[in-house]
């Protein structure tokens, strides 16, 4: 099992997840301790969103363990079950970028014309921006890990199509979560309500346009984040190969 895990970049991958966990704690503590003049904590809910984001992260590691340790028949079945759970929960990771809106909804502007000159404003913005950037980074790490498993099973082309499909479905999930306040477990607990929400998008022209524009922007953000991160990874791999040749 250990040799199989090494072929999936362990223990380096485990170190990456530990580092991301520490970053999650730091960013969450920062933003939940940002206070309003009244003393209230307007972003205390972030701990819940971060916890939801870590469910697919942990499922990513579980998929690797199942891939490397279970027998072939049982392994395939479990990979499909856990993989479906990962796919359903995955949008919770990039969903963190939409929490940026809470800064503009909850920050006490108090009629300031140059509010951006107030350090207090930047404490709100940068704290939430850190959460958003971390969400994108975690999303890339989780998706790339699962894509590599798909590549091993079905080849490179299928794995890249899988990546695009996940990002497209995640854009839909983020839209439903943000504007319909839907939850991942609604897929099981309230499927009819979820179907009604999705159907209503196409029933109204204005809402359909809003959905296409918003989901398209989110898709582009996630895709650019993925590609730019992978460029850094590929550049690092090429440099490592150069060192090996020396």
Short mmCIF file of C-alpha atoms in Angstrom, two decimals:
data_model
loop_
_atom_site.label_atom_id
_atom_site.label_comp_id
_atom_site.label_asym_id
_atom_site.label_seq_id
_atom_site.Cartn_x
_atom_site.Cartn_y
_atom_site.Cartn_z
CA UNK A 1 0.00 0.00 0.00
CA UNK A 2 2.82 2.41 0.87
CA UNK A 3 4.44 1.94 -2.55
CA UNK A 4 1.11 2.67 -4.23
CA UNK A 5 0.67 5.81 -2.16
CA UNK A 6 4.15 6.94 -3.14
CA UNK A 7 3.09 6.67 -6.77
CA UNK A 8 0.35 9.21 -5.91
CA UNK A 9 2.97 11.67 -4.59
CA UNK A 10 2.76 10.71 -0.93
CA UNK A 11 3.97 11.79 1.58
CA UNK A 12 4.32 15.16 -0.22
CA UNK A 13 0.59 15.34 -0.87
CA UNK A 14 -0.09 14.76 2.82
CA UNK A 15 2.27 17.60 3.72
CA UNK A 16 0.38 19.86 1.30
CA UNK A 17 -2.93 19.03 2.95
CA UNK A 18 -1.47 19.70 6.40
CA UNK A 19 -0.16 23.07 5.19
CA UNK A 20 -3.58 23.93 3.75
CA UNK A 21 -5.21 22.92 7.03
CA UNK A 22 -2.94 25.31 8.94
CA UNK A 23 -3.69 28.06 6.43
CA UNK A 24 -7.40 27.39 6.89
CA UNK A 25 -7.10 27.81 10.64
CA UNK A 26 -5.14 31.05 10.25
CA UNK A 27 -7.52 32.59 7.71
CA UNK A 28 -10.60 31.52 9.68
CA UNK A 29 -9.27 32.94 12.94
CA UNK A 30 -8.42 36.19 11.18
CA UNK A 31 -11.80 36.79 9.61
CA UNK A 32 -14.00 35.63 12.51
CA UNK A 33 -12.14 38.01 14.83
CA UNK A 34 -12.79 41.04 12.63
CA UNK A 35 -15.23 43.18 14.57
CA UNK A 36 -17.73 45.93 13.87
CA UNK A 37 -17.64 49.19 15.85
CA UNK A 38 -20.45 47.72 17.94
CA UNK A 39 -18.21 44.78 18.88
CA UNK A 40 -20.07 42.22 16.80
CA UNK A 41 -18.38 39.62 14.62
CA UNK A 42 -20.00 39.85 11.17
CA UNK A 43 -18.11 36.94 9.63
CA UNK A 44 -18.34 34.33 12.37
CA UNK A 45 -20.23 32.03 9.96
CA UNK A 46 -17.02 31.45 7.96
CA UNK A 47 -16.00 28.63 10.29
CA UNK A 48 -19.02 26.64 9.02
CA UNK A 49 -18.27 27.34 5.35
CA UNK A 50 -14.64 26.35 5.90
CA UNK A 51 -15.70 23.12 7.58
CA UNK A 52 -17.92 22.28 4.60
CA UNK A 53 -15.00 23.02 2.28
CA UNK A 54 -12.86 20.51 4.13
CA UNK A 55 -15.32 17.64 3.64
CA UNK A 56 -14.32 17.13 -0.03
CA UNK A 57 -10.69 17.72 0.91
CA UNK A 58 -10.81 14.79 3.32
CA UNK A 59 -12.75 12.71 0.78
CA UNK A 60 -9.89 13.37 -1.65
CA UNK A 61 -7.46 11.65 0.72
CA UNK A 62 -9.94 8.84 1.30
CA UNK A 63 -10.16 8.22 -2.45
CA UNK A 64 -6.38 7.81 -2.58
CA UNK A 65 -6.43 5.34 0.31
CA UNK A 66 -9.21 3.28 -1.29
CA UNK A 67 -7.42 3.31 -4.64
CA UNK A 68 -4.25 1.96 -3.05
CA UNK A 69 -5.53 -0.51 -0.48
CA UNK A 70 -8.85 -2.13 -1.42
CA UNK A 71 -9.37 -5.17 -3.62
CA UNK A 72 -10.29 -4.52 -7.21
CA UNK A 73 -14.05 -5.28 -7.15
CA UNK A 74 -14.76 -3.60 -3.83
CA UNK A 75 -12.38 -0.78 -4.70
CA UNK A 76 -14.30 0.16 -7.85
CA UNK A 77 -17.60 0.22 -5.97
CA UNK A 78 -16.20 2.34 -3.13
CA UNK A 79 -14.46 4.74 -5.51
CA UNK A 80 -17.78 5.41 -7.22
CA UNK A 81 -19.60 5.96 -3.91
CA UNK A 82 -16.94 8.18 -2.32
CA UNK A 83 -16.31 9.88 -5.66
CA UNK A 84 -19.98 10.84 -5.91
CA UNK A 85 -19.83 12.26 -2.40
CA UNK A 86 -16.72 14.21 -3.34
CA UNK A 87 -18.42 15.61 -6.44
CA UNK A 88 -21.51 16.70 -4.49
CA UNK A 89 -19.47 18.45 -1.80
CA UNK A 90 -16.75 19.86 -4.07
CA UNK A 91 -18.55 23.17 -4.87
CA UNK A 92 -18.27 24.06 -1.18
CA UNK A 93 -14.56 24.74 -1.73
CA UNK A 94 -14.70 27.39 -4.49
CA UNK A 95 -17.95 28.68 -2.95
CA UNK A 96 -15.70 30.52 -0.49
CA UNK A 97 -14.91 33.13 -3.17
CA UNK A 98 -18.52 34.32 -3.09
CA UNK A 99 -18.23 35.18 0.60
CA UNK A 100 -16.42 38.34 -0.51
CA UNK A 101 -19.84 39.93 -0.95
CA UNK A 102 -20.35 39.94 2.82
CA UNK A 103 -17.68 42.60 3.19
CA UNK A 104 -19.74 45.02 1.12
CA UNK A 105 -22.98 43.92 2.77
CA UNK A 106 -21.79 44.17 6.37
CA UNK A 107 -19.00 46.73 6.45
CA UNK A 108 -20.21 49.95 8.19
CA UNK A 109 -19.41 52.52 5.49
CA UNK A 110 -21.02 55.30 7.60
CA UNK A 111 -21.16 57.67 4.63
CA UNK A 112 -17.39 57.71 4.13
CA UNK A 113 -16.46 59.00 0.69
CA UNK A 114 -12.93 57.57 0.86
CA UNK A 115 -13.62 54.43 2.87
CA UNK A 116 -10.72 52.67 1.12
CA UNK A 117 -8.32 54.94 2.99
CA UNK A 118 -9.46 53.47 6.29
CA UNK A 119 -7.22 50.58 7.49
CA UNK A 120 -10.27 49.15 9.24
CA UNK A 121 -11.87 48.56 5.81
CA UNK A 122 -8.80 46.68 4.57
CA UNK A 123 -8.89 44.43 7.61
CA UNK A 124 -12.31 43.27 6.37
CA UNK A 125 -11.35 43.00 2.71
CA UNK A 126 -7.97 41.29 3.06
CA UNK A 127 -9.24 38.85 5.66
CA UNK A 128 -12.06 37.71 3.38
CA UNK A 129 -9.79 37.80 0.32
CA UNK A 130 -7.46 35.38 2.07
CA UNK A 131 -10.38 33.00 2.59
CA UNK A 132 -11.34 33.31 -1.09
CA UNK A 133 -7.80 32.69 -2.38
CA UNK A 134 -7.48 29.72 -0.05
CA UNK A 135 -10.74 28.35 -1.41
CA UNK A 136 -9.40 28.51 -4.96
CA UNK A 137 -6.11 26.89 -3.94
CA UNK A 138 -7.81 24.07 -2.05
CA UNK A 139 -10.12 23.55 -5.02
CA UNK A 140 -7.19 23.13 -7.40
CA UNK A 141 -5.38 20.69 -5.09
CA UNK A 142 -8.47 18.54 -4.55
CA UNK A 143 -9.53 18.53 -8.21
CA UNK A 144 -6.05 17.76 -9.52
CA UNK A 145 -5.69 14.87 -7.08
CA UNK A 146 -8.94 13.29 -8.25
CA UNK A 147 -8.16 14.04 -11.90
CA UNK A 148 -4.96 12.04 -11.57
CA UNK A 149 -6.97 9.05 -10.34
CA UNK A 150 -9.29 9.41 -13.36
CA UNK A 151 -6.24 9.62 -15.63
CA UNK A 152 -4.91 6.34 -14.26
CA UNK A 153 -8.25 4.65 -14.86
CA UNK A 154 -9.44 6.22 -18.13
CA UNK A 155 -6.52 8.10 -19.70
CA UNK A 156 -5.44 11.70 -20.12
CA UNK A 157 -8.19 12.98 -22.44
CA UNK A 158 -10.99 11.68 -20.25
CA UNK A 159 -9.34 13.14 -17.16
CA UNK A 160 -9.16 16.63 -18.67
CA UNK A 161 -12.79 16.41 -19.80
CA UNK A 162 -13.61 15.29 -16.26
CA UNK A 163 -11.89 18.38 -14.88
CA UNK A 164 -13.93 20.70 -17.12
CA UNK A 165 -17.17 18.89 -16.25
CA UNK A 166 -16.48 19.24 -12.52
CA UNK A 167 -15.85 22.97 -12.89
CA UNK A 168 -19.05 23.42 -14.92
CA UNK A 169 -21.16 21.50 -12.41
CA UNK A 170 -19.51 23.38 -9.56
CA UNK A 171 -20.50 26.68 -11.18
CA UNK A 172 -24.11 25.49 -11.14
CA UNK A 173 -23.77 24.33 -7.53
CA UNK A 174 -22.27 27.65 -6.43
CA UNK A 175 -25.11 29.56 -8.10
CA UNK A 176 -27.75 27.44 -6.35
CA UNK A 177 -25.94 27.76 -3.04
CA UNK A 178 -25.52 31.52 -3.26
CA UNK A 179 -28.86 32.61 -4.74
CA UNK A 180 -31.23 29.81 -3.67
CA UNK A 181 -29.43 29.08 -0.39
CA UNK A 182 -29.27 25.43 -1.37
CA UNK A 183 -27.17 22.90 0.52
CA UNK A 184 -25.27 19.83 -0.64
CA UNK A 185 -27.52 17.49 1.32
CA UNK A 186 -30.58 18.82 -0.52
CA UNK A 187 -29.65 16.31 -3.23
CA UNK A 188 -30.82 13.60 -0.82
CA UNK A 189 -33.12 15.39 1.63
CA UNK A 190 -35.00 17.66 -0.80
CA UNK A 191 -34.42 16.53 -4.41
CA UNK A 192 -37.81 17.86 -5.59
CA UNK A 193 -37.03 21.30 -4.20
CA UNK A 194 -33.63 21.22 -5.90
CA UNK A 195 -35.24 20.23 -9.19
CA UNK A 196 -37.75 23.07 -8.87
CA UNK A 197 -34.94 25.56 -8.23
CA UNK A 198 -32.98 24.42 -11.28
CA UNK A 199 -36.10 24.43 -13.44
CA UNK A 200 -36.98 27.97 -12.36
CA UNK A 201 -33.67 29.21 -13.73
CA UNK A 202 -34.75 28.39 -17.28
CA UNK A 203 -38.35 29.52 -16.81
CA UNK A 204 -37.44 33.19 -16.42
CA UNK A 205 -35.39 34.97 -19.08
CA UNK A 206 -33.82 37.47 -16.69
CA UNK A 207 -32.83 34.79 -14.21
CA UNK A 208 -31.49 32.60 -16.99
CA UNK A 209 -29.30 35.42 -18.19
CA UNK A 210 -28.11 36.07 -14.65
CA UNK A 211 -27.33 32.37 -14.18
CA UNK A 212 -25.33 32.15 -17.42
CA UNK A 213 -23.34 35.30 -16.68
CA UNK A 214 -22.63 34.50 -13.03
CA UNK A 215 -21.84 30.82 -13.59
CA UNK A 216 -19.70 31.73 -16.58
CA UNK A 217 -17.64 34.17 -14.53
CA UNK A 218 -17.22 31.65 -11.71
CA UNK A 219 -16.22 28.96 -14.21
CA UNK A 220 -13.59 31.24 -15.76
CA UNK A 221 -12.20 32.17 -12.33
CA UNK A 222 -11.89 28.51 -11.32
CA UNK A 223 -10.41 27.49 -14.68
CA UNK A 224 -7.85 30.31 -14.68
CA UNK A 225 -6.94 29.45 -11.09
CA UNK A 226 -6.50 25.80 -12.05
CA UNK A 227 -4.44 26.46 -15.19
CA UNK A 228 -2.22 29.10 -13.56
CA UNK A 229 -1.52 26.85 -10.58
CA UNK A 230 -0.74 23.89 -12.84
CA UNK A 231 1.66 26.06 -14.86
CA UNK A 232 3.66 26.65 -11.68
CA UNK A 233 3.59 22.91 -10.95
CA UNK A 234 4.70 21.99 -14.46
CA UNK A 235 7.46 24.59 -14.36
CA UNK A 236 8.67 23.11 -11.07
CA UNK A 237 8.62 19.61 -12.55
CA UNK A 238 10.65 20.73 -15.57
CA UNK A 239 13.24 22.35 -13.31
CA UNK A 240 13.46 19.17 -11.27
CA UNK A 241 14.05 17.14 -14.43
CA UNK A 242 16.85 19.53 -15.38
CA UNK A 243 18.51 19.01 -12.01
CA UNK A 244 18.23 15.23 -12.47
CA UNK A 245 19.98 15.48 -15.83
CA UNK A 246 22.83 17.37 -14.17
#
